[in-house]
Amino acid sequence: EEIGKAKYEKTKQSPKAVALKVNLRKAWADHVLWTRNVIFCLVDDLPGSDQAVKRLLQNQDDIGNAFKPYYGDEVGKRLTELLYPHITIAAEVVKAAKAGDTKAFDIANKKWHVNADEIAEFLSHINSKWEVTEMKKMMAYHLALTIDEAVNRIEKNYNADVAAFDKIDNEILKMADMFSEGIVQQFPEKFESCKGE
C-alpha cells in the first residue's frame, strides 16, 4: 500500500498540468471528430458539409489558441495558419479518392505531406522535446490513418471504417499527450503546484 502511495505521489501532476492535458486532448479529439464528420458529408453527400468544414476550421483556431499561453500569439497564429491547409488539402484528398481520380489524389496527397512536414518542422522548432524526425513520422501516420478512414468509407467497408477511426482516435490522444508533456517539460515553472491548489 505504501509503495503504491509513494508511486502515485511521485507521478502526480499539478492541477495546471492536468488542465493542459485535458484541454489539449479535447482540442485534438475535436480535430479527428470533426474531420470524421466532414468525411461523412463529402463521401455520403450529406447535408451540412459547409457547417462541418467551418466547425473543423474553428478547431484549428482552438489548437493554435491552446499554444498561445506558452509560446505567444504569433506562434499560436502561425500554427493555425499551417493547420488550415491541413484541413483544406484533406478535403481535396477525400474528393479525389471518392472520384477515383488517381492523378488529382496524388497531387493533393503530395501537397498534404509537404504541409504535414511544415507543421512538424514548426513544432520541433518551438520545442526541442518534439524531435523533428519523430514529429514527421507522427504526422505521416496521422495522414495515413485519415486516408484509411476515408477510403474505407468510400468503399462502404463500414467495419474497417470504424476500426480506422478507433486507431486515429487513439493516435490523436497520444499526440495530444506528447504536446502537453513537452510543454510541461519546457516550462516547468508554469506548472508548479502552489499550496492550497
mmCIF file of the C-alpha atoms, coordinates in Angstrom:
data_MODEL
# 
_entry.id   MODEL 
# 
loop_
_atom_site.group_PDB 
_atom_site.id 
_atom_site.type_symbol 
_atom_site.label_atom_id 
_atom_site.label_alt_id 
_atom_site.label_comp_id 
_atom_site.label_asym_id 
_atom_site.label_entity_id 
_atom_site.label_seq_id 
_atom_site.pdbx_PDB_ins_code 
_atom_site.Cartn_x 
_atom_site.Cartn_y 
_atom_site.Cartn_z 
_atom_site.occupancy 
_atom_site.B_iso_or_equiv 
_atom_site.pdbx_formal_charge 
_atom_site.auth_seq_id 
_atom_site.auth_comp_id 
_atom_site.auth_asym_id 
_atom_site.auth_atom_id 
_atom_site.pdbx_PDB_model_num 
ATOM 1   C CA . GLU A 1 1   ? 0.000   0.000  0.000   1.00 0.00 ? 1   GLU A CA 1 
ATOM 2   C CA . GLU A 1 2   ? 2.768   2.413  0.946   1.00 0.00 ? 2   GLU A CA 1 
ATOM 3   C CA . ILE A 1 3   ? 4.677   1.539  -2.227  1.00 0.00 ? 3   ILE A CA 1 
ATOM 4   C CA . GLY A 1 4   ? 1.616   2.306  -4.342  1.00 0.00 ? 4   GLY A CA 1 
ATOM 5   C CA . LYS A 1 5   ? 1.078   5.552  -2.462  1.00 0.00 ? 5   LYS A CA 1 
ATOM 6   C CA . ALA A 1 6   ? 4.702   6.608  -2.972  1.00 0.00 ? 6   ALA A CA 1 
ATOM 7   C CA . LYS A 1 7   ? 4.464   5.794  -6.667  1.00 0.00 ? 7   LYS A CA 1 
ATOM 8   C CA . TYR A 1 8   ? 1.294   7.880  -7.006  1.00 0.00 ? 8   TYR A CA 1 
ATOM 9   C CA . GLU A 1 9   ? 2.824   10.849 -5.233  1.00 0.00 ? 9   GLU A CA 1 
ATOM 10  C CA . LYS A 1 10  ? 5.895   10.657 -7.431  1.00 0.00 ? 10  LYS A CA 1 
ATOM 11  C CA . THR A 1 11  ? 3.883   10.743 -10.677 1.00 0.00 ? 11  THR A CA 1 
ATOM 12  C CA . LYS A 1 12  ? 1.137   13.113 -9.524  1.00 0.00 ? 12  LYS A CA 1 
ATOM 13  C CA . GLN A 1 13  ? 0.829   16.170 -11.781 1.00 0.00 ? 13  GLN A CA 1 
ATOM 14  C CA . SER A 1 14  ? -0.015  19.681 -10.745 1.00 0.00 ? 14  SER A CA 1 
ATOM 15  C CA . PRO A 1 15  ? -3.589  20.874 -11.402 1.00 0.00 ? 15  PRO A CA 1 
ATOM 16  C CA . LYS A 1 16  ? -2.246  23.200 -14.134 1.00 0.00 ? 16  LYS A CA 1 
ATOM 17  C CA . ALA A 1 17  ? -0.518  20.295 -15.914 1.00 0.00 ? 17  ALA A CA 1 
ATOM 18  C CA . VAL A 1 18  ? -3.683  18.205 -15.688 1.00 0.00 ? 18  VAL A CA 1 
ATOM 19  C CA . ALA A 1 19  ? -5.751  21.101 -17.067 1.00 0.00 ? 19  ALA A CA 1 
ATOM 20  C CA . LEU A 1 20  ? -3.358  21.474 -20.003 1.00 0.00 ? 20  LEU A CA 1 
ATOM 21  C CA . LYS A 1 21  ? -3.550  17.740 -20.727 1.00 0.00 ? 21  LYS A CA 1 
ATOM 22  C CA . VAL A 1 22  ? -7.359  17.800 -20.642 1.00 0.00 ? 22  VAL A CA 1 
ATOM 23  C CA . ASN A 1 23  ? -7.558  20.915 -22.837 1.00 0.00 ? 23  ASN A CA 1 
ATOM 24  C CA . LEU A 1 24  ? -5.171  19.569 -25.480 1.00 0.00 ? 24  LEU A CA 1 
ATOM 25  C CA . ARG A 1 25  ? -6.891  16.186 -25.517 1.00 0.00 ? 25  ARG A CA 1 
ATOM 26  C CA . LYS A 1 26  ? -10.226 17.971 -26.103 1.00 0.00 ? 26  LYS A CA 1 
ATOM 27  C CA . ALA A 1 27  ? -8.822  20.150 -28.905 1.00 0.00 ? 27  ALA A CA 1 
ATOM 28  C CA . TRP A 1 28  ? -7.161  17.261 -30.746 1.00 0.00 ? 28  TRP A CA 1 
ATOM 29  C CA . ALA A 1 29  ? -10.078 14.861 -30.173 1.00 0.00 ? 29  ALA A CA 1 
ATOM 30  C CA . ASP A 1 30  ? -12.324 17.515 -31.745 1.00 0.00 ? 30  ASP A CA 1 
ATOM 31  C CA . HIS A 1 31  ? -9.885  17.573 -34.657 1.00 0.00 ? 31  HIS A CA 1 
ATOM 32  C CA . VAL A 1 32  ? -10.490 13.917 -35.566 1.00 0.00 ? 32  VAL A CA 1 
ATOM 33  C CA . LEU A 1 33  ? -14.181 14.055 -34.610 1.00 0.00 ? 33  LEU A CA 1 
ATOM 34  C CA . TRP A 1 34  ? -14.945 16.940 -36.954 1.00 0.00 ? 34  TRP A CA 1 
ATOM 35  C CA . THR A 1 35  ? -12.664 15.519 -39.643 1.00 0.00 ? 35  THR A CA 1 
ATOM 36  C CA . ARG A 1 36  ? -14.798 12.375 -39.487 1.00 0.00 ? 36  ARG A CA 1 
ATOM 37  C CA . ASN A 1 37  ? -17.942 14.468 -39.744 1.00 0.00 ? 37  ASN A CA 1 
ATOM 38  C CA . VAL A 1 38  ? -16.564 16.173 -42.867 1.00 0.00 ? 38  VAL A CA 1 
ATOM 39  C CA . ILE A 1 39  ? -15.560 12.810 -44.368 1.00 0.00 ? 39  ILE A CA 1 
ATOM 40  C CA . PHE A 1 40  ? -19.142 11.583 -43.866 1.00 0.00 ? 40  PHE A CA 1 
ATOM 41  C CA . CYS A 1 41  ? -20.545 14.717 -45.507 1.00 0.00 ? 41  CYS A CA 1 
ATOM 42  C CA . LEU A 1 42  ? -18.195 14.562 -48.505 1.00 0.00 ? 42  LEU A CA 1 
ATOM 43  C CA . VAL A 1 43  ? -18.332 10.811 -49.067 1.00 0.00 ? 43  VAL A CA 1 
ATOM 44  C CA . ASP A 1 44  ? -22.024 10.227 -48.368 1.00 0.00 ? 44  ASP A CA 1 
ATOM 45  C CA . ASP A 1 45  ? -23.278 13.546 -49.820 1.00 0.00 ? 45  ASP A CA 1 
ATOM 46  C CA . LEU A 1 46  ? -24.855 14.519 -46.520 1.00 0.00 ? 46  LEU A CA 1 
ATOM 47  C CA . PRO A 1 47  ? -26.286 17.974 -45.839 1.00 0.00 ? 47  PRO A CA 1 
ATOM 48  C CA . GLY A 1 48  ? -24.368 20.295 -43.540 1.00 0.00 ? 48  GLY A CA 1 
ATOM 49  C CA . SER A 1 49  ? -20.924 19.913 -45.116 1.00 0.00 ? 49  SER A CA 1 
ATOM 50  C CA . ASP A 1 50  ? -20.300 23.693 -45.155 1.00 0.00 ? 50  ASP A CA 1 
ATOM 51  C CA . GLN A 1 51  ? -21.142 23.914 -41.461 1.00 0.00 ? 51  GLN A CA 1 
ATOM 52  C CA . ALA A 1 52  ? -18.973 20.887 -40.632 1.00 0.00 ? 52  ALA A CA 1 
ATOM 53  C CA . VAL A 1 53  ? -15.998 22.335 -42.530 1.00 0.00 ? 53  VAL A CA 1 
ATOM 54  C CA . LYS A 1 54  ? -16.492 25.680 -40.774 1.00 0.00 ? 54  LYS A CA 1 
ATOM 55  C CA . ARG A 1 55  ? -16.509 23.958 -37.382 1.00 0.00 ? 55  ARG A CA 1 
ATOM 56  C CA . LEU A 1 56  ? -13.414 21.947 -38.291 1.00 0.00 ? 56  LEU A CA 1 
ATOM 57  C CA . LEU A 1 57  ? -11.582 25.124 -39.304 1.00 0.00 ? 57  LEU A CA 1 
ATOM 58  C CA . GLN A 1 58  ? -12.619 26.698 -35.984 1.00 0.00 ? 58  GLN A CA 1 
ATOM 59  C CA . ASN A 1 59  ? -10.901 23.755 -34.320 1.00 0.00 ? 59  ASN A CA 1 
ATOM 60  C CA . GLN A 1 60  ? -7.613  24.821 -35.923 1.00 0.00 ? 60  GLN A CA 1 
ATOM 61  C CA . ASP A 1 61  ? -8.046  28.207 -34.228 1.00 0.00 ? 61  ASP A CA 1 
ATOM 62  C CA . ASP A 1 62  ? -8.728  26.366 -30.956 1.00 0.00 ? 62  ASP A CA 1 
ATOM 63  C CA . ILE A 1 63  ? -5.488  24.386 -31.289 1.00 0.00 ? 63  ILE A CA 1 
ATOM 64  C CA . GLY A 1 64  ? -3.454  27.486 -32.104 1.00 0.00 ? 64  GLY A CA 1 
ATOM 65  C CA . ASN A 1 65  ? -5.031  29.329 -29.164 1.00 0.00 ? 65  ASN A CA 1 
ATOM 66  C CA . ALA A 1 66  ? -4.103  26.461 -26.815 1.00 0.00 ? 66  ALA A CA 1 
ATOM 67  C CA . PHE A 1 67  ? -0.417  27.051 -27.621 1.00 0.00 ? 67  PHE A CA 1 
ATOM 68  C CA . LYS A 1 68  ? -0.542  30.837 -27.136 1.00 0.00 ? 68  LYS A CA 1 
ATOM 69  C CA . PRO A 1 69  ? -0.210  30.944 -23.313 1.00 0.00 ? 69  PRO A CA 1 
ATOM 70  C CA . TYR A 1 70  ? 3.180   29.225 -23.637 1.00 0.00 ? 70  TYR A CA 1 
ATOM 71  C CA . TYR A 1 71  ? 4.585   30.395 -26.975 1.00 0.00 ? 71  TYR A CA 1 
ATOM 72  C CA . GLY A 1 72  ? 2.852   33.713 -27.591 1.00 0.00 ? 72  GLY A CA 1 
ATOM 73  C CA . ASP A 1 73  ? 0.246   34.997 -30.018 1.00 0.00 ? 73  ASP A CA 1 
ATOM 74  C CA . GLU A 1 74  ? 2.445   34.887 -33.121 1.00 0.00 ? 74  GLU A CA 1 
ATOM 75  C CA . VAL A 1 75  ? 3.358   31.233 -32.666 1.00 0.00 ? 75  VAL A CA 1 
ATOM 76  C CA . GLY A 1 76  ? -0.263  30.274 -31.984 1.00 0.00 ? 76  GLY A CA 1 
ATOM 77  C CA . LYS A 1 77  ? -1.399  32.205 -35.044 1.00 0.00 ? 77  LYS A CA 1 
ATOM 78  C CA . ARG A 1 78  ? 1.291   30.605 -37.227 1.00 0.00 ? 78  ARG A CA 1 
ATOM 79  C CA . LEU A 1 79  ? 0.305   27.123 -36.057 1.00 0.00 ? 79  LEU A CA 1 
ATOM 80  C CA . THR A 1 80  ? -3.298  27.825 -37.023 1.00 0.00 ? 80  THR A CA 1 
ATOM 81  C CA . GLU A 1 81  ? -2.127  29.115 -40.413 1.00 0.00 ? 81  GLU A CA 1 
ATOM 82  C CA . LEU A 1 82  ? -0.308  25.831 -41.008 1.00 0.00 ? 82  LEU A CA 1 
ATOM 83  C CA . LEU A 1 83  ? -3.266  23.753 -39.806 1.00 0.00 ? 83  LEU A CA 1 
ATOM 84  C CA . TYR A 1 84  ? -5.794  25.437 -42.125 1.00 0.00 ? 84  TYR A CA 1 
ATOM 85  C CA . PRO A 1 85  ? -4.245  23.896 -45.279 1.00 0.00 ? 85  PRO A CA 1 
ATOM 86  C CA . HIS A 1 86  ? -4.051  20.577 -43.419 1.00 0.00 ? 86  HIS A CA 1 
ATOM 87  C CA . ILE A 1 87  ? -7.867  20.678 -43.488 1.00 0.00 ? 87  ILE A CA 1 
ATOM 88  C CA . THR A 1 88  ? -8.474  22.170 -46.938 1.00 0.00 ? 88  THR A CA 1 
ATOM 89  C CA . ILE A 1 89  ? -5.995  19.812 -48.621 1.00 0.00 ? 89  ILE A CA 1 
ATOM 90  C CA . ALA A 1 90  ? -7.534  16.855 -46.753 1.00 0.00 ? 90  ALA A CA 1 
ATOM 91  C CA . ALA A 1 91  ? -10.861 17.731 -48.409 1.00 0.00 ? 91  ALA A CA 1 
ATOM 92  C CA . GLU A 1 92  ? -9.119  17.670 -51.813 1.00 0.00 ? 92  GLU A CA 1 
ATOM 93  C CA . VAL A 1 93  ? -7.678  14.232 -50.993 1.00 0.00 ? 93  VAL A CA 1 
ATOM 94  C CA . VAL A 1 94  ? -11.072 12.848 -49.984 1.00 0.00 ? 94  VAL A CA 1 
ATOM 95  C CA . LYS A 1 95  ? -12.843 14.300 -53.028 1.00 0.00 ? 95  LYS A CA 1 
ATOM 96  C CA . ALA A 1 96  ? -10.204 12.895 -55.406 1.00 0.00 ? 96  ALA A CA 1 
ATOM 97  C CA . ALA A 1 97  ? -10.363 9.471  -53.731 1.00 0.00 ? 97  ALA A CA 1 
ATOM 98  C CA . LYS A 1 98  ? -14.153 9.458  -53.996 1.00 0.00 ? 98  LYS A CA 1 
ATOM 99  C CA . ALA A 1 99  ? -13.978 10.413 -57.687 1.00 0.00 ? 99  ALA A CA 1 
ATOM 100 C CA . GLY A 1 100 ? -11.365 7.731  -58.344 1.00 0.00 ? 100 GLY A CA 1 
ATOM 101 C CA . ASP A 1 101 ? -9.125  10.433 -59.823 1.00 0.00 ? 101 ASP A CA 1 
ATOM 102 C CA . THR A 1 102 ? -5.661  8.987  -59.198 1.00 0.00 ? 102 THR A CA 1 
ATOM 103 C CA . LYS A 1 103 ? -3.804  11.974 -60.646 1.00 0.00 ? 103 LYS A CA 1 
ATOM 104 C CA . ALA A 1 104 ? -5.704  14.521 -58.527 1.00 0.00 ? 104 ALA A CA 1 
ATOM 105 C CA . PHE A 1 105 ? -5.320  12.276 -55.483 1.00 0.00 ? 105 PHE A CA 1 
ATOM 106 C CA . ASP A 1 106 ? -1.548  12.002 -55.931 1.00 0.00 ? 106 ASP A CA 1 
ATOM 107 C CA . ILE A 1 107 ? -1.175  15.788 -56.350 1.00 0.00 ? 107 ILE A CA 1 
ATOM 108 C CA . ALA A 1 108 ? -3.310  16.562 -53.295 1.00 0.00 ? 108 ALA A CA 1 
ATOM 109 C CA . ASN A 1 109 ? -1.665  13.834 -51.210 1.00 0.00 ? 109 ASN A CA 1 
ATOM 110 C CA . LYS A 1 110 ? 1.808   15.182 -52.035 1.00 0.00 ? 110 LYS A CA 1 
ATOM 111 C CA . LYS A 1 111 ? 0.729   18.699 -51.012 1.00 0.00 ? 111 LYS A CA 1 
ATOM 112 C CA . TRP A 1 112 ? -0.753  17.264 -47.829 1.00 0.00 ? 112 TRP A CA 1 
ATOM 113 C CA . HIS A 1 113 ? 2.531   15.567 -46.891 1.00 0.00 ? 113 HIS A CA 1 
ATOM 114 C CA . VAL A 1 114 ? 4.522   18.746 -47.602 1.00 0.00 ? 114 VAL A CA 1 
ATOM 115 C CA . ASN A 1 115 ? 2.171   20.640 -45.281 1.00 0.00 ? 115 ASN A CA 1 
ATOM 116 C CA . ALA A 1 116 ? 2.495   17.908 -42.621 1.00 0.00 ? 116 ALA A CA 1 
ATOM 117 C CA . ASP A 1 117 ? 6.291   18.217 -42.761 1.00 0.00 ? 117 ASP A CA 1 
ATOM 118 C CA . GLU A 1 118 ? 5.977   22.001 -42.379 1.00 0.00 ? 118 GLU A CA 1 
ATOM 119 C CA . ILE A 1 119 ? 3.825   21.528 -39.274 1.00 0.00 ? 119 ILE A CA 1 
ATOM 120 C CA . ALA A 1 120 ? 6.316   19.007 -37.855 1.00 0.00 ? 120 ALA A CA 1 
ATOM 121 C CA . GLU A 1 121 ? 9.272   21.318 -38.500 1.00 0.00 ? 121 GLU A CA 1 
ATOM 122 C CA . PHE A 1 122 ? 7.484   24.283 -36.969 1.00 0.00 ? 122 PHE A CA 1 
ATOM 123 C CA . LEU A 1 123 ? 6.556   22.378 -33.816 1.00 0.00 ? 123 LEU A CA 1 
ATOM 124 C CA . SER A 1 124 ? 10.034  20.906 -33.369 1.00 0.00 ? 124 SER A CA 1 
ATOM 125 C CA . HIS A 1 125 ? 11.464  24.410 -33.770 1.00 0.00 ? 125 HIS A CA 1 
ATOM 126 C CA . ILE A 1 126 ? 9.429   25.790 -30.854 1.00 0.00 ? 126 ILE A CA 1 
ATOM 127 C CA . ASN A 1 127 ? 10.082  22.840 -28.531 1.00 0.00 ? 127 ASN A CA 1 
ATOM 128 C CA . SER A 1 128 ? 13.237  20.710 -28.671 1.00 0.00 ? 128 SER A CA 1 
ATOM 129 C CA . LYS A 1 129 ? 11.369  17.888 -26.868 1.00 0.00 ? 129 LYS A CA 1 
ATOM 130 C CA . TRP A 1 130 ? 9.481   17.337 -30.148 1.00 0.00 ? 130 TRP A CA 1 
ATOM 131 C CA . GLU A 1 131 ? 12.256  15.905 -32.299 1.00 0.00 ? 131 GLU A CA 1 
ATOM 132 C CA . VAL A 1 132 ? 11.700  16.693 -35.983 1.00 0.00 ? 132 VAL A CA 1 
ATOM 133 C CA . THR A 1 133 ? 12.144  13.157 -37.365 1.00 0.00 ? 133 THR A CA 1 
ATOM 134 C CA . GLU A 1 134 ? 9.691   11.732 -34.843 1.00 0.00 ? 134 GLU A CA 1 
ATOM 135 C CA . MET A 1 135 ? 7.264   14.591 -35.493 1.00 0.00 ? 135 MET A CA 1 
ATOM 136 C CA . LYS A 1 136 ? 7.361   13.912 -39.237 1.00 0.00 ? 136 LYS A CA 1 
ATOM 137 C CA . LYS A 1 137 ? 6.713   10.204 -38.667 1.00 0.00 ? 137 LYS A CA 1 
ATOM 138 C CA . MET A 1 138 ? 3.825   11.014 -36.348 1.00 0.00 ? 138 MET A CA 1 
ATOM 139 C CA . MET A 1 139 ? 2.263   13.425 -38.852 1.00 0.00 ? 139 MET A CA 1 
ATOM 140 C CA . ALA A 1 140 ? 2.695   10.961 -41.747 1.00 0.00 ? 140 ALA A CA 1 
ATOM 141 C CA . TYR A 1 141 ? 0.989   8.249  -39.662 1.00 0.00 ? 141 TYR A CA 1 
ATOM 142 C CA . HIS A 1 142 ? -1.867  10.650 -38.896 1.00 0.00 ? 142 HIS A CA 1 
ATOM 143 C CA . LEU A 1 143 ? -2.369  11.290 -42.630 1.00 0.00 ? 143 LEU A CA 1 
ATOM 144 C CA . ALA A 1 144 ? -2.232  7.567  -43.416 1.00 0.00 ? 144 ALA A CA 1 
ATOM 145 C CA . LEU A 1 145 ? -4.888  6.815  -40.799 1.00 0.00 ? 145 LEU A CA 1 
ATOM 146 C CA . THR A 1 146 ? -7.120  9.605  -42.135 1.00 0.00 ? 146 THR A CA 1 
ATOM 147 C CA . ILE A 1 147 ? -6.812  8.277  -45.697 1.00 0.00 ? 147 ILE A CA 1 
ATOM 148 C CA . ASP A 1 148 ? -7.582  4.758  -44.450 1.00 0.00 ? 148 ASP A CA 1 
ATOM 149 C CA . GLU A 1 149 ? -10.683 6.067  -42.709 1.00 0.00 ? 149 GLU A CA 1 
ATOM 150 C CA . ALA A 1 150 ? -11.886 7.938  -45.814 1.00 0.00 ? 150 ALA A CA 1 
ATOM 151 C CA . VAL A 1 151 ? -11.153 5.113  -48.274 1.00 0.00 ? 151 VAL A CA 1 
ATOM 152 C CA . ASN A 1 152 ? -12.973 2.555  -46.150 1.00 0.00 ? 152 ASN A CA 1 
ATOM 153 C CA . ARG A 1 153 ? -15.956 4.896  -46.010 1.00 0.00 ? 153 ARG A CA 1 
ATOM 154 C CA . ILE A 1 154 ? -15.854 5.406  -49.786 1.00 0.00 ? 154 ILE A CA 1 
ATOM 155 C CA . GLU A 1 155 ? -15.705 1.634  -50.316 1.00 0.00 ? 155 GLU A CA 1 
ATOM 156 C CA . LYS A 1 156 ? -18.615 1.160  -47.866 1.00 0.00 ? 156 LYS A CA 1 
ATOM 157 C CA . ASN A 1 157 ? -16.405 -1.091 -45.770 1.00 0.00 ? 157 ASN A CA 1 
ATOM 158 C CA . TYR A 1 158 ? -18.012 0.134  -42.578 1.00 0.00 ? 158 TYR A CA 1 
ATOM 159 C CA . ASN A 1 159 ? -16.374 -2.309 -40.153 1.00 0.00 ? 159 ASN A CA 1 
ATOM 160 C CA . ALA A 1 160 ? -12.939 -1.236 -41.379 1.00 0.00 ? 160 ALA A CA 1 
ATOM 161 C CA . ASP A 1 161 ? -14.106 2.391  -41.303 1.00 0.00 ? 161 ASP A CA 1 
ATOM 162 C CA . VAL A 1 162 ? -14.979 2.084  -37.607 1.00 0.00 ? 162 VAL A CA 1 
ATOM 163 C CA . ALA A 1 163 ? -11.688 0.298  -36.883 1.00 0.00 ? 163 ALA A CA 1 
ATOM 164 C CA . ALA A 1 164 ? -9.782  3.068  -38.702 1.00 0.00 ? 164 ALA A CA 1 
ATOM 165 C CA . PHE A 1 165 ? -11.472 5.720  -36.605 1.00 0.00 ? 165 PHE A CA 1 
ATOM 166 C CA . ASP A 1 166 ? -10.637 3.849  -33.410 1.00 0.00 ? 166 ASP A CA 1 
ATOM 167 C CA . LYS A 1 167 ? -6.979  3.860  -34.486 1.00 0.00 ? 167 LYS A CA 1 
ATOM 168 C CA . ILE A 1 168 ? -6.920  7.576  -35.279 1.00 0.00 ? 168 ILE A CA 1 
ATOM 169 C CA . ASP A 1 169 ? -8.807  8.379  -32.083 1.00 0.00 ? 169 ASP A CA 1 
ATOM 170 C CA . ASN A 1 170 ? -6.132  6.572  -30.031 1.00 0.00 ? 170 ASN A CA 1 
ATOM 171 C CA . GLU A 1 171 ? -3.337  8.127  -32.085 1.00 0.00 ? 171 GLU A CA 1 
ATOM 172 C CA . ILE A 1 172 ? -4.584  11.682 -31.605 1.00 0.00 ? 172 ILE A CA 1 
ATOM 173 C CA . LEU A 1 173 ? -4.762  11.277 -27.819 1.00 0.00 ? 173 LEU A CA 1 
ATOM 174 C CA . LYS A 1 174 ? -1.140  10.094 -27.789 1.00 0.00 ? 174 LYS A CA 1 
ATOM 175 C CA . MET A 1 175 ? -0.237  13.114 -29.910 1.00 0.00 ? 175 MET A CA 1 
ATOM 176 C CA . ALA A 1 176 ? -2.073  15.460 -27.546 1.00 0.00 ? 176 ALA A CA 1 
ATOM 177 C CA . ASP A 1 177 ? -0.301  13.919 -24.543 1.00 0.00 ? 177 ASP A CA 1 
ATOM 178 C CA . MET A 1 178 ? 3.061   14.310 -26.257 1.00 0.00 ? 178 MET A CA 1 
ATOM 179 C CA . PHE A 1 179 ? 2.327   18.010 -26.720 1.00 0.00 ? 179 PHE A CA 1 
ATOM 180 C CA . SER A 1 180 ? 1.181   18.557 -23.144 1.00 0.00 ? 180 SER A CA 1 
ATOM 181 C CA . GLU A 1 181 ? 4.160   16.649 -21.724 1.00 0.00 ? 181 GLU A CA 1 
ATOM 182 C CA . GLY A 1 182 ? 6.567   18.624 -23.918 1.00 0.00 ? 182 GLY A CA 1 
ATOM 183 C CA . ILE A 1 183 ? 5.070   21.943 -22.804 1.00 0.00 ? 183 ILE A CA 1 
ATOM 184 C CA . VAL A 1 184 ? 5.264   20.973 -19.127 1.00 0.00 ? 184 VAL A CA 1 
ATOM 185 C CA . GLN A 1 185 ? 8.906   19.917 -19.560 1.00 0.00 ? 185 GLN A CA 1 
ATOM 186 C CA . GLN A 1 186 ? 9.784   23.129 -21.398 1.00 0.00 ? 186 GLN A CA 1 
ATOM 187 C CA . PHE A 1 187 ? 8.014   25.460 -18.958 1.00 0.00 ? 187 PHE A CA 1 
ATOM 188 C CA . PRO A 1 188 ? 8.114   23.695 -15.562 1.00 0.00 ? 188 PRO A CA 1 
ATOM 189 C CA . GLU A 1 189 ? 7.760   26.976 -13.698 1.00 0.00 ? 189 GLU A CA 1 
ATOM 190 C CA . LYS A 1 190 ? 4.287   27.458 -15.182 1.00 0.00 ? 190 LYS A CA 1 
ATOM 191 C CA . PHE A 1 191 ? 3.119   24.138 -13.754 1.00 0.00 ? 191 PHE A CA 1 
ATOM 192 C CA . GLU A 1 192 ? 4.479   24.164 -10.225 1.00 0.00 ? 192 GLU A CA 1 
ATOM 193 C CA . SER A 1 193 ? 1.841   23.402 -7.621  1.00 0.00 ? 193 SER A CA 1 
ATOM 194 C CA . CYS A 1 194 ? 1.067   26.162 -5.159  1.00 0.00 ? 194 CYS A CA 1 
ATOM 195 C CA . LYS A 1 195 ? -0.056  25.471 -1.619  1.00 0.00 ? 195 LYS A CA 1 
ATOM 196 C CA . GLY A 1 196 ? -3.789  25.373 -1.484  1.00 0.00 ? 196 GLY A CA 1 
ATOM 197 C CA . GLU A 1 197 ? -4.134  24.244 -5.103  1.00 0.00 ? 197 GLU A CA 1 
# 
